[in-house]
Coordinates of C-alpha atoms in Angstrom, one line a residue:
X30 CA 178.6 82.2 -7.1
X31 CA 178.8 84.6 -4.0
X32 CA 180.1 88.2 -4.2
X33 CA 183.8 88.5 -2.5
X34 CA 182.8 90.9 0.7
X35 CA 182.9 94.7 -0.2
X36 CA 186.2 96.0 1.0
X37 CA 185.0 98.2 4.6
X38 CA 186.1 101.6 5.3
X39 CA 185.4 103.2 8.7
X40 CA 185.4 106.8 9.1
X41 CA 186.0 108.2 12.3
X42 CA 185.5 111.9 14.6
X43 CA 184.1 112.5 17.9
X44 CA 180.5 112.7 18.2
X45 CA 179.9 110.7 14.6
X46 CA 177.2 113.4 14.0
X47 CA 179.5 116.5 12.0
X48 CA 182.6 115.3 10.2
X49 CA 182.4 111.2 9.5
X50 CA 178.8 111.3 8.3
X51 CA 179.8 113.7 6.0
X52 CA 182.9 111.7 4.9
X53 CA 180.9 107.7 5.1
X54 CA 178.5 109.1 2.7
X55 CA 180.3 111.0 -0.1
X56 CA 182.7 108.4 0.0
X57 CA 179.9 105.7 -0.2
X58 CA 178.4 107.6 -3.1
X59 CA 181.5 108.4 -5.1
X60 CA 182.4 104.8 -4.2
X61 CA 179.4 103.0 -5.2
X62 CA 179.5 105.0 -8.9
X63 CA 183.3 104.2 -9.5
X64 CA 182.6 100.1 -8.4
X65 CA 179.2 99.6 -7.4
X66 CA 179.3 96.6 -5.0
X67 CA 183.2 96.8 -4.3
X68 CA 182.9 99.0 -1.5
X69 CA 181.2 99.4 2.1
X70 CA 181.5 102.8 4.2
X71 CA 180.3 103.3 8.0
X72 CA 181.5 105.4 10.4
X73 CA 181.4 105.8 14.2
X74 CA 182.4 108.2 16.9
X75 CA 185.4 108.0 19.9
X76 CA 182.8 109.7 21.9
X77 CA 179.7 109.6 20.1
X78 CA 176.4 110.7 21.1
X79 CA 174.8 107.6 20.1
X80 CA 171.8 107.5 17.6
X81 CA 171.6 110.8 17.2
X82 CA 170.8 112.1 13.4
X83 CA 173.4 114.1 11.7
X84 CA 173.7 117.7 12.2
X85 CA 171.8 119.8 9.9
X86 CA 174.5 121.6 8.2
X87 CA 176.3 118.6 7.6
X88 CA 173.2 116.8 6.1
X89 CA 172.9 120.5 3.8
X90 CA 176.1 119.3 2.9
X91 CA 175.9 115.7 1.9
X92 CA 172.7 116.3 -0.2
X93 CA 174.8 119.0 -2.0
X94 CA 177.1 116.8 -2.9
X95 CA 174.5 113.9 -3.8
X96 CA 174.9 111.9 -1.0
X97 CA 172.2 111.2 1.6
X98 CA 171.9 111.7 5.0
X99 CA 168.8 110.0 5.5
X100 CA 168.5 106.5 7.9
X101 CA 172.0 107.6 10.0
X102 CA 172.2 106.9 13.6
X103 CA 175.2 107.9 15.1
X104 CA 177.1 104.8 17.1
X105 CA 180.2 104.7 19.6
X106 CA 183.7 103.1 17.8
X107 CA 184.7 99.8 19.2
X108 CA 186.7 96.9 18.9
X109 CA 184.0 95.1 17.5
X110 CA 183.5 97.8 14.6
X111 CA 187.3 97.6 14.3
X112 CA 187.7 94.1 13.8
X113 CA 185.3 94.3 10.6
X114 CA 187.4 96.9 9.2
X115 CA 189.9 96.9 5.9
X116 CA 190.8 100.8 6.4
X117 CA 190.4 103.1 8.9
X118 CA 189.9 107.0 8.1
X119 CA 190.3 109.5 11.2
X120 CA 189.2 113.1 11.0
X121 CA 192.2 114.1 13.2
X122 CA 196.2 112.8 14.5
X123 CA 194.1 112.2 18.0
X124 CA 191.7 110.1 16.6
X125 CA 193.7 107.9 14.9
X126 CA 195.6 107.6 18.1
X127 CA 192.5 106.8 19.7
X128 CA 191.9 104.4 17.5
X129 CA 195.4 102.4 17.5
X130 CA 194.6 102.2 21.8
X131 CA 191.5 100.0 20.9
X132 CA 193.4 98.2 18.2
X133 CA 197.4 98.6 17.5
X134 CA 196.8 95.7 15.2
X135 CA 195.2 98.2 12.7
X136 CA 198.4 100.1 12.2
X137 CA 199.3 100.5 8.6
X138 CA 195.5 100.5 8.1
X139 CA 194.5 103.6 9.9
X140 CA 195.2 106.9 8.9
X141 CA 193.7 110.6 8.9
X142 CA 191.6 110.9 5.9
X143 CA 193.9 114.1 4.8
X144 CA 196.8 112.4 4.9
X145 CA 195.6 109.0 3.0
X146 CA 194.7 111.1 0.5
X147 CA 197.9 112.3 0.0
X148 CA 199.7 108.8 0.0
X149 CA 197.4 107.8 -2.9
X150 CA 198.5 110.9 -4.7
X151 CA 202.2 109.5 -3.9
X152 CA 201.1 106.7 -5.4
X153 CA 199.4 107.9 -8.2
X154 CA 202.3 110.0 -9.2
X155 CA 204.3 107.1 -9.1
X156 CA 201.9 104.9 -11.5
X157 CA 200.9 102.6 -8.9
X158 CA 197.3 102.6 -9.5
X159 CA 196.5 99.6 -11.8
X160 CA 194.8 96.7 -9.9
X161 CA 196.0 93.5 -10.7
X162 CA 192.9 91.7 -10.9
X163 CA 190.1 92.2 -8.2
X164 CA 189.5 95.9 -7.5
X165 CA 188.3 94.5 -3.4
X166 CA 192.0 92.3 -3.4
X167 CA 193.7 95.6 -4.9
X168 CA 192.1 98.1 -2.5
X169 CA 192.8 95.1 0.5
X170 CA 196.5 95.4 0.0
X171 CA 196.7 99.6 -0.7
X172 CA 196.8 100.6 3.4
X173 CA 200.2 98.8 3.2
X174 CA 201.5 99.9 0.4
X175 CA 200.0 103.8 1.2
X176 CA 201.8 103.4 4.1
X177 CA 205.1 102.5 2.6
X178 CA 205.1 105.9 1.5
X179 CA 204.0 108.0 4.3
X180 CA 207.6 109.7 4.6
X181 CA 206.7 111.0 0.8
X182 CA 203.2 112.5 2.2
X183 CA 204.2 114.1 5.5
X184 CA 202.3 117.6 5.5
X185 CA 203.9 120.9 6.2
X186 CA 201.9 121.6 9.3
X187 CA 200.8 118.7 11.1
X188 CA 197.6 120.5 11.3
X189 CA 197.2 120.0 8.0
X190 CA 196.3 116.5 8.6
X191 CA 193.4 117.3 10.7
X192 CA 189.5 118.2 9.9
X193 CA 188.5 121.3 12.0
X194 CA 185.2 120.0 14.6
X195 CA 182.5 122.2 13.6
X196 CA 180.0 121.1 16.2
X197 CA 178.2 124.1 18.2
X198 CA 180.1 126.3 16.2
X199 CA 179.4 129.2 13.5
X200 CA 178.7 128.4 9.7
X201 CA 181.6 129.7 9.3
X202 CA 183.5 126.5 10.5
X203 CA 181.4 124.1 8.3
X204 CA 182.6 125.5 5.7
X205 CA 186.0 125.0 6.5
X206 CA 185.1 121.6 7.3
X207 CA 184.0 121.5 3.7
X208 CA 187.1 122.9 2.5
X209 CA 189.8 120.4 4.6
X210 CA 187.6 117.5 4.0
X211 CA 186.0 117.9 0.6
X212 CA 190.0 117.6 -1.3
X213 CA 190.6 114.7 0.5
X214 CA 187.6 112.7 -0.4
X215 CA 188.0 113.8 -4.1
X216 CA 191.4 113.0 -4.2
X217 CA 190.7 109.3 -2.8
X218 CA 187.5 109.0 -5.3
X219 CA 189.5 109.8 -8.1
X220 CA 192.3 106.9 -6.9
X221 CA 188.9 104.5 -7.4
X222 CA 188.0 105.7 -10.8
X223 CA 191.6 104.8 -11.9
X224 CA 191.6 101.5 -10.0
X225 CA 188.0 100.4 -11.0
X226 CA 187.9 97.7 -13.6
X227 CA 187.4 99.5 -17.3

């Protein structure tokens, strides 16, 4: 019998060399333990500097968090890569804007990966986190139904919906990536664990 296809998220920044690696892969990792098979994570850049490796730093901080950064060439978002996309995760409000102009279909299915997060906690808190049947059919109908509750999720600070670009910049500001980004991706690993079949 053939596998159902893996349910595909797309993670999304500028250069696709800093801030989605980090996220395709420790998603893809954290993914791939909770329901190994269910899921399939790429990423790709609004301006990316195509098939360049990711940055060093970043790569320091997948393999810290037992992901790898090994085999990544970086590739420029487009329609193409949209259309064979369940869920769309932007690093910032202006790429997920930049995103909609390629595709307005993808709507309720693209959001900033801080503010996702936070929907599933909505949703979570709310006890909607019991798949019925197919973890890939549950996961297929979530953007929606995180989107329902957006209003519920709005952050203080729209900033606070955005991952700081560390690119040329100090240590420093990798660390803060770490620090807006790492939350996020926890918070939607843990929504997996709870959805993934016992």
């Amino acid at each position: 019998m053939e596998s159902p296809q893996p349910f595909r998220i797309l993670t999304v920044c500028t250069g696709n060399i800093c801030r989605s690696p980090v996220a395709e892969r420790l998603l893809q990792a954290g993914l791939n333990h909770a329901s190994p098979g269910s899921f399939e994570v790429r990423s790709a850049g609004t301006r990316a500097m195509v098939g360049e490796p990711i940055q060093p730093l970043s790569a320091k901080m997948i393999s810290t968090f037992r992901g790898s950064p090994d085999n990544f060439a970086a590739r420029q978002l487009n329609q193409k890569i949209l259309r064979e996309t369940d869920l769309v995760l932007a690093m910032t409000s202006r790429h997920r804007g930049e995103v909609l102009q390629l595709d307005a279909s993808l709507l309720k299915r693209t959001f900033t990966i801080r503010e996702f997060a936070r929907m599933l906690a909505v949703l979570e808190a709310r006890g909607d986190v019991v798949p019925e049947g197919d973890i890939v059919e549950f996961w297929r109908a979530l953007p929606a139904r995180a989107a329902s509750v957006r209003h519920l999720a709005l952050a203080a600070d729209p900033a606070d919906n955005d991952v700081v670009d560390p690119y040329r910049r100090a240590e420093e500001v990798y660390h803060q990536m770490e620090d807006e980004l790492a939350p996020a991706i926890l918070g939607i690993l843990r929504f997996a664990r709870l959805t993934a079949p016992a």
